[in-house]
Structure formats: structure tokens, C-alpha cells
mmCIF file of C-alpha atoms in Angstrom:
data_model
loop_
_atom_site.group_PDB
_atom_site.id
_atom_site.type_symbol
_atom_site.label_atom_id
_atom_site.label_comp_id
_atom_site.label_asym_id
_atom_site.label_seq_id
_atom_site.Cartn_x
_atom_site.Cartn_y
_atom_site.Cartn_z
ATOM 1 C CA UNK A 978 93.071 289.923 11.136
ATOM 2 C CA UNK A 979 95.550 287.633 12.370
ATOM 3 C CA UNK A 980 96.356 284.720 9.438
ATOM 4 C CA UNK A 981 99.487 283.083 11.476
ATOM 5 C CA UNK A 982 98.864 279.359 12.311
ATOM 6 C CA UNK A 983 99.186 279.483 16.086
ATOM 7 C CA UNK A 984 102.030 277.961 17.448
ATOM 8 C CA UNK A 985 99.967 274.989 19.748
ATOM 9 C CA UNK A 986 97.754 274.500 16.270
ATOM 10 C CA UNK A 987 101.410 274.178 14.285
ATOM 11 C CA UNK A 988 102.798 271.784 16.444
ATOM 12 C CA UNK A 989 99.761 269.846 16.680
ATOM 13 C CA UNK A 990 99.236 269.564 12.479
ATOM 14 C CA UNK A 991 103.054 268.731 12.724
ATOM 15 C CA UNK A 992 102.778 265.872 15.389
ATOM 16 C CA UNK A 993 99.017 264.632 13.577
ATOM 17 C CA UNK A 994 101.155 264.199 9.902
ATOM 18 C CA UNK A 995 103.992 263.031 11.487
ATOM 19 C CA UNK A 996 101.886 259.868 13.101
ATOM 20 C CA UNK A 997 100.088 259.349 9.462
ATOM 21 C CA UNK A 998 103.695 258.790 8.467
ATOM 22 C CA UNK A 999 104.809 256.374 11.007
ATOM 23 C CA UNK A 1000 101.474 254.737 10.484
ATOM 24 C CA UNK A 1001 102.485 253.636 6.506
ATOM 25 C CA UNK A 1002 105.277 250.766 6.161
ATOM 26 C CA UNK A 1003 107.216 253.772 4.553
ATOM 27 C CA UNK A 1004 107.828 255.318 7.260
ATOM 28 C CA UNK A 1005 110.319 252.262 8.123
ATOM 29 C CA UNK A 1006 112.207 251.954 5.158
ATOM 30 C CA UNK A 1007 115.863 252.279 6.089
ATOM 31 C CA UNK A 1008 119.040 252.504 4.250
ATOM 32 C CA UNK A 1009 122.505 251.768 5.618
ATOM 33 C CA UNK A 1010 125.099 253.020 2.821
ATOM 34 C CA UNK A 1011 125.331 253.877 -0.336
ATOM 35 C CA UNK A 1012 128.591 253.168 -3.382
ATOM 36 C CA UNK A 1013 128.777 255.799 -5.911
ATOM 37 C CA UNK A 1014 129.868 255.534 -9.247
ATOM 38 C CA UNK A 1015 130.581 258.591 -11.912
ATOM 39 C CA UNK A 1016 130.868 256.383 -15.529
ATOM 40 C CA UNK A 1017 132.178 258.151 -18.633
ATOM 41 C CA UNK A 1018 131.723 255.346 -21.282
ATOM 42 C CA UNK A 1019 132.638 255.501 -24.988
ATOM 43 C CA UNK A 1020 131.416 253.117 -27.879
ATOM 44 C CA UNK A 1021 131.594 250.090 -27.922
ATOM 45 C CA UNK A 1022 130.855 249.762 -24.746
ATOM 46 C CA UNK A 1023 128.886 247.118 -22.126
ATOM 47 C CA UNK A 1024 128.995 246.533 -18.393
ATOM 48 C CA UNK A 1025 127.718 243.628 -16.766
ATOM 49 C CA UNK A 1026 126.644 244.118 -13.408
ATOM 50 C CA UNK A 1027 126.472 241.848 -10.597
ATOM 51 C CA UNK A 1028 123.637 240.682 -8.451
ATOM 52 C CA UNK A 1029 123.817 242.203 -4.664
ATOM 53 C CA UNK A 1030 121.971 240.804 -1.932
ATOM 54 C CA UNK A 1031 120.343 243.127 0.004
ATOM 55 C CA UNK A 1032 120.538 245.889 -2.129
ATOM 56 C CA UNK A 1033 118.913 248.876 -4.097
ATOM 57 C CA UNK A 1034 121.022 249.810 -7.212
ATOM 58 C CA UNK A 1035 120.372 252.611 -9.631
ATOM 59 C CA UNK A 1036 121.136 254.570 -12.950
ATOM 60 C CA UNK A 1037 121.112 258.295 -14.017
ATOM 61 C CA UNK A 1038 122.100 258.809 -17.392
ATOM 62 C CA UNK A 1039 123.457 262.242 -17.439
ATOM 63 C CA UNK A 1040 124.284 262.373 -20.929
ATOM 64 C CA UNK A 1041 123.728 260.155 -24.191
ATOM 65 C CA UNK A 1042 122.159 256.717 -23.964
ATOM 66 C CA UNK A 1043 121.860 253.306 -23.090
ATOM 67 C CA UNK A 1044 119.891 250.148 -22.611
ATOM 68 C CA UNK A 1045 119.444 247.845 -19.360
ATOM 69 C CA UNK A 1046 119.206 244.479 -19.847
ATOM 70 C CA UNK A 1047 117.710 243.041 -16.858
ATOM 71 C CA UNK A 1048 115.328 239.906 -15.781
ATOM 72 C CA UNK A 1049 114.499 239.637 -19.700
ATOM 73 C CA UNK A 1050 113.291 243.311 -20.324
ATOM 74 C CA UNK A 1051 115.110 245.520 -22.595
ATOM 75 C CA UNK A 1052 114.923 249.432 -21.122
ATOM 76 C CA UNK A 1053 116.655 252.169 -23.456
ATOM 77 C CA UNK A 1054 117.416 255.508 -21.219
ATOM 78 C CA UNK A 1055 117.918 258.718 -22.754
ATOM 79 C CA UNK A 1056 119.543 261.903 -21.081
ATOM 80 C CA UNK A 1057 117.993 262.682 -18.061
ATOM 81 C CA UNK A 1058 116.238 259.138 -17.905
ATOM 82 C CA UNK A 1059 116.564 256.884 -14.179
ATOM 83 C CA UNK A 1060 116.581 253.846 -13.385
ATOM 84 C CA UNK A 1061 115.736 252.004 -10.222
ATOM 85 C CA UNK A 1062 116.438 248.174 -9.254
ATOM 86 C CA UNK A 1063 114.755 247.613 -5.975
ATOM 87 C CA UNK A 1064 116.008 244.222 -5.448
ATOM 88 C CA UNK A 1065 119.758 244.751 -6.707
ATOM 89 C CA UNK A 1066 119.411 241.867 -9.710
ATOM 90 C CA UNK A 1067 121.975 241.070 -11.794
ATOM 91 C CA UNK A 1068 122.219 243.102 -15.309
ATOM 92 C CA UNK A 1069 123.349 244.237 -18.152
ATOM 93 C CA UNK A 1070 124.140 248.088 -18.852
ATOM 94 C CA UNK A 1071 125.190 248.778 -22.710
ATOM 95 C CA UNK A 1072 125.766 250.936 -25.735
ATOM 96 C CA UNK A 1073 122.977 251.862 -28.268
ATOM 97 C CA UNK A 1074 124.442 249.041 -30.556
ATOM 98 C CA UNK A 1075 123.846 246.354 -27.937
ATOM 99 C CA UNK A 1076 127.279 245.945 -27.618
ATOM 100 C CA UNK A 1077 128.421 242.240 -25.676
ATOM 101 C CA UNK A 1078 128.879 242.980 -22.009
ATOM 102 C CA UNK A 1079 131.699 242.530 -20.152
ATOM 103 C CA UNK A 1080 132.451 241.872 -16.570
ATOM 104 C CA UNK A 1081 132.408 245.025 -14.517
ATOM 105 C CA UNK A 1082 135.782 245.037 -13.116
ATOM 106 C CA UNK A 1083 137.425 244.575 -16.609
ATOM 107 C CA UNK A 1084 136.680 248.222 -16.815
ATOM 108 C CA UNK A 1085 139.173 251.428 -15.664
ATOM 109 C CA UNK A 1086 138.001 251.675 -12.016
ATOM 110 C CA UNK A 1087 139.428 254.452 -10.302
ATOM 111 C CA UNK A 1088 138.614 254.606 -5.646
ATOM 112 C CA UNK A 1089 138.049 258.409 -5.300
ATOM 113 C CA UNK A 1090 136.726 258.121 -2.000
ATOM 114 C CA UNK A 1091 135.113 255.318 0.182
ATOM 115 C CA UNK A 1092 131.599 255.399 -0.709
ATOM 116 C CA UNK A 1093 132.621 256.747 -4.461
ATOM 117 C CA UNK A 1094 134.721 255.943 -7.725
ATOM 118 C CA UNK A 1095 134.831 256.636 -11.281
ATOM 119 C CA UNK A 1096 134.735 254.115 -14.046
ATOM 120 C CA UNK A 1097 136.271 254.789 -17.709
ATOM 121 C CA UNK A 1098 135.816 252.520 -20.897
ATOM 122 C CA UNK A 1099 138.396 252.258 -23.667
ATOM 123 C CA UNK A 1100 136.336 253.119 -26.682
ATOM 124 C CA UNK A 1101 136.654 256.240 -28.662
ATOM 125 C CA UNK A 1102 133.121 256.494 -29.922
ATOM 126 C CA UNK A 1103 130.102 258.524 -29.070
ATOM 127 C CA UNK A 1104 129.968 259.106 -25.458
ATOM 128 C CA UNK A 1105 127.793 257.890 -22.142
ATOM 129 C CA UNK A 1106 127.936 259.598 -18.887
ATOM 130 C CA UNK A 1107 125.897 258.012 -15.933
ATOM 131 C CA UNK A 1108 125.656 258.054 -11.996
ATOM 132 C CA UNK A 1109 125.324 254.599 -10.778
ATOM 133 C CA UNK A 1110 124.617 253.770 -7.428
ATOM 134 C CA UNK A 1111 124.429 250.630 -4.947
ATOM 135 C CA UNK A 1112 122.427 251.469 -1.775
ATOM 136 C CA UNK A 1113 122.435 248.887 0.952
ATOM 137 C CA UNK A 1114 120.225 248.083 3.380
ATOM 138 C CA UNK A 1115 119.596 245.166 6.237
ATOM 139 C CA UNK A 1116 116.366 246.003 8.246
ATOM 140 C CA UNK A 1117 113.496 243.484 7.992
ATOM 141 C CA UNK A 1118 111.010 246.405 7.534
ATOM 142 C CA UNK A 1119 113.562 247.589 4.384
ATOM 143 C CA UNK A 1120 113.113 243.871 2.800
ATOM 144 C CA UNK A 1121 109.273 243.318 2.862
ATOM 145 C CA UNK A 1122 109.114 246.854 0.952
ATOM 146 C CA UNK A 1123 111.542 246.505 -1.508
ATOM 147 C CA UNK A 1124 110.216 242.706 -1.939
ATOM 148 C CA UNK A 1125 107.125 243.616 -3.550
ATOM 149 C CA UNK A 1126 108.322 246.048 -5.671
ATOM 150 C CA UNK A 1127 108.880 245.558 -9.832
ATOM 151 C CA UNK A 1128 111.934 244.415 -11.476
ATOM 152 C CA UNK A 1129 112.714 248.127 -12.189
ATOM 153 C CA UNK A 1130 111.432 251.321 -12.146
ATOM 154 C CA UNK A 1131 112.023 253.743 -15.246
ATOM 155 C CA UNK A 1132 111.670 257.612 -14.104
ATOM 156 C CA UNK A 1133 111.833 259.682 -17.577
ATOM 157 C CA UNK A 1134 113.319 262.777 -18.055
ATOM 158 C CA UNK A 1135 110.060 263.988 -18.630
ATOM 159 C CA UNK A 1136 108.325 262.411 -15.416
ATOM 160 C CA UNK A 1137 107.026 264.874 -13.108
ATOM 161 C CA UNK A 1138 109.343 262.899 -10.313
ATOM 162 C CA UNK A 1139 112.443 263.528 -12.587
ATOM 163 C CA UNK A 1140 113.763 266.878 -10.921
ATOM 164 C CA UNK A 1141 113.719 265.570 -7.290
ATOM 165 C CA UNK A 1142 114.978 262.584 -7.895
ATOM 166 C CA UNK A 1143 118.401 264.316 -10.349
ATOM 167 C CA UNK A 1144 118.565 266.568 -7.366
ATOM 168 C CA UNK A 1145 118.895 263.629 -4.898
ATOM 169 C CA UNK A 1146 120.985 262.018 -7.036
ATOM 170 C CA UNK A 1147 123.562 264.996 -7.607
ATOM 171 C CA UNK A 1148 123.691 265.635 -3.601
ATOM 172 C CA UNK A 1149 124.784 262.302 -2.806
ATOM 173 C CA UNK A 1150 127.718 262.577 -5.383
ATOM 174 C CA UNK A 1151 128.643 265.686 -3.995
ATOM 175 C CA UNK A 1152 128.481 264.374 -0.605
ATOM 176 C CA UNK A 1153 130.755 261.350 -1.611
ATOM 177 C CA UNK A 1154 133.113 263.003 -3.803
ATOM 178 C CA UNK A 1155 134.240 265.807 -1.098
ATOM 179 C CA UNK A 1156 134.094 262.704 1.792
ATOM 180 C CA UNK A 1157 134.061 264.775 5.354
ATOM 181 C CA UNK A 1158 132.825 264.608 8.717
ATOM 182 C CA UNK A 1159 129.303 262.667 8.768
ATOM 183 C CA UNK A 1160 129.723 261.388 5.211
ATOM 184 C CA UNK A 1161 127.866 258.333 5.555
ATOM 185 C CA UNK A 1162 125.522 258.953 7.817
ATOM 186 C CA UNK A 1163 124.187 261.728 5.138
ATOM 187 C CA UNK A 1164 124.453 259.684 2.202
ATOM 188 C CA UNK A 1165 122.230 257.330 3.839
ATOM 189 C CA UNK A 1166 119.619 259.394 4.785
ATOM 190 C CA UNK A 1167 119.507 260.794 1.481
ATOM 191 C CA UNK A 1168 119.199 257.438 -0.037
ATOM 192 C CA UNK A 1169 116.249 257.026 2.609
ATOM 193 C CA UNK A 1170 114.287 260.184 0.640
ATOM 194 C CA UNK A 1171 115.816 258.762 -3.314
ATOM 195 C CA UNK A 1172 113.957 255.098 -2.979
ATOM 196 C CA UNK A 1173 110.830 256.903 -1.045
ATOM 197 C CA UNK A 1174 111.061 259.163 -3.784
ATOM 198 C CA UNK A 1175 110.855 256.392 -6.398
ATOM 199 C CA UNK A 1176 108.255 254.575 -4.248
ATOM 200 C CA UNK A 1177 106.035 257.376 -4.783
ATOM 201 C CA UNK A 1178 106.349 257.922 -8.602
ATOM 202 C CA UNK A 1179 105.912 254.169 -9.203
ATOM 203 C CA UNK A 1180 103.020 253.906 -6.763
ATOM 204 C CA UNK A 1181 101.167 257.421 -8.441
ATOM 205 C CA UNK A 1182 101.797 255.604 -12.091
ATOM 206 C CA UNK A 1183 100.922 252.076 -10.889
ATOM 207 C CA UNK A 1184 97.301 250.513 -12.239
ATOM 208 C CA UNK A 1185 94.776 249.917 -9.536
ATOM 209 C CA UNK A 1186 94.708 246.509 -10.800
ATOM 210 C CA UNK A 1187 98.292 245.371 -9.503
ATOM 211 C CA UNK A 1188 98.242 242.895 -6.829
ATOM 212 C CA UNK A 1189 100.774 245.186 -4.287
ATOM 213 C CA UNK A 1190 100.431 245.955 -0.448
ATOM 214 C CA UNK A 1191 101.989 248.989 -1.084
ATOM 215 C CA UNK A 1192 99.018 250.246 -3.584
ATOM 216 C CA UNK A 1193 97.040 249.406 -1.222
ATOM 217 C CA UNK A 1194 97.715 252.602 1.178
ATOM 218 C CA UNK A 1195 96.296 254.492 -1.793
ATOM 219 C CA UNK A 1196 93.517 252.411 -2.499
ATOM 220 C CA UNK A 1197 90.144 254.346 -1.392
ATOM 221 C CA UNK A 1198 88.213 251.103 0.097
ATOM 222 C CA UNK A 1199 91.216 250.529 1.792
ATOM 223 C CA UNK A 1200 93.241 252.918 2.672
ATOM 224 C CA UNK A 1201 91.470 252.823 6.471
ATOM 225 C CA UNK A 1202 92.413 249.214 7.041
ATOM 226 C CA UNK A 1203 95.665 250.227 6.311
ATOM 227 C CA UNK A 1204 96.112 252.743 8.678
ATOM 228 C CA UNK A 1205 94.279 251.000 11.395
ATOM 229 C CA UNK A 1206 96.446 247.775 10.686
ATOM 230 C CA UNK A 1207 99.746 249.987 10.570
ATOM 231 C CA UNK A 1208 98.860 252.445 13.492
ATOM 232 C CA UNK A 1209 98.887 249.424 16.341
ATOM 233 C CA UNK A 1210 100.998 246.219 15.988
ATOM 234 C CA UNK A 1211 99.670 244.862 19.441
ATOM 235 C CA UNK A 1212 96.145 245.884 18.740
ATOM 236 C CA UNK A 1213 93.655 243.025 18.165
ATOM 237 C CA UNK A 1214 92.730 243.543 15.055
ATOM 238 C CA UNK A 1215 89.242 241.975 13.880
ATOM 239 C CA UNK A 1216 88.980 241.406 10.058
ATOM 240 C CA UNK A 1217 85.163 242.709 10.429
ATOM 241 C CA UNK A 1218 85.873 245.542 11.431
ATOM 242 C CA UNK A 1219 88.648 246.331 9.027
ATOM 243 C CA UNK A 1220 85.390 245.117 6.429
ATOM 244 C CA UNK A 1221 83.272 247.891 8.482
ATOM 245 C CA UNK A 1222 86.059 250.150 7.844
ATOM 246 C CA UNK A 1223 86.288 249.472 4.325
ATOM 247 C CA UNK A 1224 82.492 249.438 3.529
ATOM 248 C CA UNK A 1225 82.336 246.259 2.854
ATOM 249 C CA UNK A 1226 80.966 242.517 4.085
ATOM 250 C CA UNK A 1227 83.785 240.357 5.411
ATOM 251 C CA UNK A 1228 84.035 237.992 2.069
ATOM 252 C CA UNK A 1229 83.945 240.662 -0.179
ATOM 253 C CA UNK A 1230 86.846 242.656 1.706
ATOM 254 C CA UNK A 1231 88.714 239.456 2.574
ATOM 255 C CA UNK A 1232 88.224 239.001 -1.807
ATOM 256 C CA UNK A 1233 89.020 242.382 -2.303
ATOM 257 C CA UNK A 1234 92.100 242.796 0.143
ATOM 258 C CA UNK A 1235 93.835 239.895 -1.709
ATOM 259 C CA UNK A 1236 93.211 241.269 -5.113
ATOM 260 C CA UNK A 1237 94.983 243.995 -4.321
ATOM 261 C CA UNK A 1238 97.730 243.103 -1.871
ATOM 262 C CA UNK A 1239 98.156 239.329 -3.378
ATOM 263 C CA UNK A 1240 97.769 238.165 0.378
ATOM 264 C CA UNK A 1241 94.582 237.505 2.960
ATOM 265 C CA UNK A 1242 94.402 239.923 5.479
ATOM 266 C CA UNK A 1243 95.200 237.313 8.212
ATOM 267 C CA UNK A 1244 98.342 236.433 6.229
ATOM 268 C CA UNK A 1245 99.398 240.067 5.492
ATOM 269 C CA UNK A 1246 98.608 241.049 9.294
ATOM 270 C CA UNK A 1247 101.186 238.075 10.264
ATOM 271 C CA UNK A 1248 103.683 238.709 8.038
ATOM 272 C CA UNK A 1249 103.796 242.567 8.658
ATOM 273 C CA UNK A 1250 104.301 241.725 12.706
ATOM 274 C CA UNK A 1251 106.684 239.501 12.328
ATOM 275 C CA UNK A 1252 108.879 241.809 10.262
ATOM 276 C CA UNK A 1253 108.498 243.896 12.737
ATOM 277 C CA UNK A 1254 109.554 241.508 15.479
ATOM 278 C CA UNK A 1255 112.702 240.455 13.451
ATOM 279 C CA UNK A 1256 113.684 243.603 12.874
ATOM 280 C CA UNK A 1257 113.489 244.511 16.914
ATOM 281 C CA UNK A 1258 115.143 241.031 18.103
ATOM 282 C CA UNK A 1259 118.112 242.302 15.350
ATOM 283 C CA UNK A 1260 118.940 244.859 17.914
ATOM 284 C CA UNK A 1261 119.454 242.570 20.785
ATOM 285 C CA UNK A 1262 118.624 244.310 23.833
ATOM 286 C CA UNK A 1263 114.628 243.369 24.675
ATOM 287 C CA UNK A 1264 113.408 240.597 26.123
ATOM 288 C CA UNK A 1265 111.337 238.230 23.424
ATOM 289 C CA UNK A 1266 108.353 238.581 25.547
ATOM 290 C CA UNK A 1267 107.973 242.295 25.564
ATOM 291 C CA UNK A 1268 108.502 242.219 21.498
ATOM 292 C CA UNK A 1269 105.858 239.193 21.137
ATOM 293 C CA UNK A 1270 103.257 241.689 23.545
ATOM 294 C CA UNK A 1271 104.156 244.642 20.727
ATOM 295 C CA UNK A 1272 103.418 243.308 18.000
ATOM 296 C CA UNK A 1273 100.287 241.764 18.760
ATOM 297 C CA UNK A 1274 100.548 237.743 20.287
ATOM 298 C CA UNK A 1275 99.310 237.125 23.390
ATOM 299 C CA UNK A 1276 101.965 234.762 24.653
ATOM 300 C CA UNK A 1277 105.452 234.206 23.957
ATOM 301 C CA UNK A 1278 104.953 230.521 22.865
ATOM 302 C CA UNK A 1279 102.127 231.535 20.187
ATOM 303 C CA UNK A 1280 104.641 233.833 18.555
ATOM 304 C CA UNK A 1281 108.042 231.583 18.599
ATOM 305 C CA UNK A 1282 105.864 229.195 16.885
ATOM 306 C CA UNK A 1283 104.267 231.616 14.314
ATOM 307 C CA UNK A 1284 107.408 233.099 14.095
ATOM 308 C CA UNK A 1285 109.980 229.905 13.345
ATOM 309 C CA UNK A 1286 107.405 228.744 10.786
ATOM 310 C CA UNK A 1287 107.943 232.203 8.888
ATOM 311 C CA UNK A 1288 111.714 232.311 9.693
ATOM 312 C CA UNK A 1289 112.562 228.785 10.127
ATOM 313 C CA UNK A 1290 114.442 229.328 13.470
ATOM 314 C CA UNK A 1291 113.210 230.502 17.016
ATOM 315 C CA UNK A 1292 113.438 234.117 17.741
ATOM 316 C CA UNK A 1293 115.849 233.094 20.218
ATOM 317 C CA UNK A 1294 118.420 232.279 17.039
ATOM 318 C CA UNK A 1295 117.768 235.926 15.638
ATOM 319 C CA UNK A 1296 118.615 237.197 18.668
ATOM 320 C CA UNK A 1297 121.562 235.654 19.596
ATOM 321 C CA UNK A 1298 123.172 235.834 15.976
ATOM 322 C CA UNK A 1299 122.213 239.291 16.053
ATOM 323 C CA UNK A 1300 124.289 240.203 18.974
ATOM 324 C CA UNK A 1301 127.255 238.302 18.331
#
């Protein structure tokens, strides 16, 4: 007997997971570049580390330790232990003793290439190393993810995530340290599959009792209103039938839905279009009447109003600043 998948059946399976994928807000999640940093630190040591708009930054402590001081938690990191700051805040990275930070560039910076440099401390103690990185990103889609995500994420050594994620980690820095042809178009794609990476490990370790759209793709009441609100933006979506979906009667999903997401539907369903509006009117070339029809308003008044109130300009603005 014949076990080979036939090719039609293959390309079908291929096409049906590919459309799940496109279906979940993940499958927008963009980065645009990526900084690199190899950091050999020796006690006493302490970086303080900037805040960065827009951005993703990260630590992989490739040998000895250190603590991260950030939004008033206190993380220690052991070899092999990362670190992920979805919303690029302001911190602290130090020595085992705690040691007073100082300002980042008040350390032994050294431009290898552009997307990667190496930093050096002047201590002669016990010894650091870490891969730091800064990803960057500007899509709308990008920002609502990364906007409801923790303060940090800590990956352990011993996380079942922890290989993948070193592996990631260790391509980009070869990628940036031997800069070539293509350079930064790879490092950001593989920053794309790093912070879906750590998406994934903090949404499999995540209690079901965190208020977080994101959980709520893996959430079994409502994991088809998901899908059906993600597979359509210009669909007319009726909140009793995402209930009917769910199993549920329209107050108790409408209850249940903002347990879990920390939004009403209605409000969720609105904010998710609109991100997806601002993200299109970013590129500059479509009218505003075809994007309003996309993502689900009926005329284009109904949406510049819904979508200035949200914004606080007129898609108009976006557009025009965009293109500029």
C-alpha cells in the first residue's frame, strides 16, 4: 500500500494551516530590525538601559549571572536563562552583588557591524557573558500584540522553549557579525520567529485566569470566536452568534469574553479593525473607502469617526503623514 500524502491532499493541508495562521493576530506580528550586542562583563559591574519606543529588547546570558531590574521586579538569570521585554522599558542589568548601575554608554562599546557591537566592562572579577538585543518594530498590528503582553518574560534554561529560542538567538549573531548581502532583511525575519517563539512559551505557561486577548486563542469556549472574529475583518459579526459559537447565552459570553480578554467583545472587535486600518492607511496607496469596506464599516464617515476617536486624528492625517 501506498502511505505518501498525495500531492493535491499536501497542498491542500498546507493552504488549510496556512489560513488558521493568518486567521490568529500572530500571524501579523512584524519586525523591522534588530541591534545586537555580544557583552563580556566583569565584577563590579551594572548597566542601565534605556527605554525604546517601539521596541522589543532581550537578554541571553551565555555564561555566569545576573539580575534585571525592571518596572520594580527583581529577575536573577543563570547560564542559559532569557529574558524578554516586549515593550522595550527602561532597566537595570547588574552583577550578583547588585552592583549601582551606570549609564550604558559609559561602558567600552566597540561598532562591529551595523546591526551589531560588543560591549566590555572594566572590572576584573568573576565574569558575565550575554547576547542582548533591541528588535524594532512600527506596524499597528506589531503594537496591539506586544501591548498586552507582561513586563517581561523569563525563559529558563530548563524551559522546554529554551533550545529554540538559544538557537534563534545564536543565528541572528551570526548573521550580524559576518554582515553580507540580505543582512537585515534576515535578521528581521528571524526576530519575527524569536518574539513568536516567546509568545508561545509565555502563552503555554500563562494561567487561564489572566485577563489577555492573546490567551484567549487558546481558550476552549473561545477559541471559535476567535477565529471567526480574526478570519473576516469586513464580516458582520453578530455577538450572538459568536455566544452560539462559544456555547454560551449572550451575557454570559459577553461576561466571559471580558474576563479573559479585559475588553467587551464590541470593544475588542473595534479596536482589532482599526489596527488593522492604521496599519493599511501607513502604506499610503488605497483609497480610505476601500480600507473602511475591509475591515468591516459600512460607510466611510462611520469609520473616520470611530476611527479619530481611537486615534485622535482622521484617517486622512495617517495617511498623508504616512506618505510624506
Amino acid at each position: 500500500m501506498d502511505n505518501r500524502v498525495p500531492q493535491e491532499l499536501s497542498k491542500f493541508d498546507l493552504k488549510q494551516r496556512q489560513g488558521k495562521e493568518v486567521g490568529s493576530p500572530l500571524g501579523q506580528l512584524k519586525m523591522s530590525s534588530v541591534f545586537y550586542t555580544h557583552s563580556t562583563m566583569k565584577q563590579p559591574w551594572g548597566i542601565k538601559m534605556p527605554s525604546i519606543p517601539s521596541s522589543t529588547m532581550f537578554h541571553l546570558v551565555l555564561d555566569g549571572d545576573a539580575i534585571i531590574n525592571v518596572c520594580n521586579s527583581r529577575v536573577k538569570l543563570g547560564p542559559g536563562d532569557f529574558i524578554l521585554l516586549p515593550r522595550g522599558a527602561g532597566h537595570d542589568i547588574v552583577d550578583i552583588n547588585s552592583t549601582t548601575a551606570r549609564d550604558l554608554f559609559e561602558n567600552n562599546i566597540e561598532k562591529v557591524t551595523e546591526f551589531y557591537e560588543r560591549l566590555t566592562t572594566n572590572g576584573y572579577g568573576d565574569e558575565t557573558i550575554t547576547l542582548c538585543g533591541t528588535v524594532l518594530f512600527d506596524n499597528e498590528v506589531t503594537k496591539s500584540i506586544i501591548s498586552s503582553m507582561p513586563d517581561y518574560i523569563h525563559i529558563k534554561a530548563n524551559s522546554k522553549a529554551h533550545q529554540t529560542i538559544k538557537s534563534i538567538v545564536q543565528a541572528i549573531q551570526l548573521e550580524t557579525q559576518n554582515e553580507s548581502y540580505g543582512t537585515g532583511l534576515i535578521v528581521s525575519k528571524l526576530a519575527d520567529v524569536l518574539i513568536l517563539q516567546c509568545i508561545r512559551a509565555w502563552i503555554n505557561d500563562v494561567s487561564g485566569d489572566n485577563p489577555n486577548w492573546l490567551v484567549a486563542h487558546t481558550d476552549k469556549r473561545l477559541s471559535k470566536a476567535m477565529k471567526k472574529i480574526h478570519g473576516d475583518p469586513s464580516a458582520n459579526i453578530d455577538i450572538e452568534l459568536l455566544a452560539d459559537l462559544s456555547g454560551m447565552s449572550r451575557t454570559t459570553f459577553i461576561d466571559y469574553f471580558k474576563k479573559v480578554v479585559g475588553q467587551t467583545p464590541k470593544k475588542y472587535i473595534t479596536d482589532w479593525r482599526l489596527s488593522l486600518a492604521r496599519e493599511r492607511l501607513s502604506q499610503g496607496n488605497e483609497p480610505v473607502l476601500v480600507i473602511a469596506l475591509d475591515v468591516g464599516y459600512q460607510s466611510e464617515a462611520a469609520f473616520s469617526r470611530a476611527y479619530k476617536i481611537k486615534y485622535g486624528e482622521p484617517p486622512s492625517h495617517t495617511k498623508s503623514q504616512r506618505t510624506c
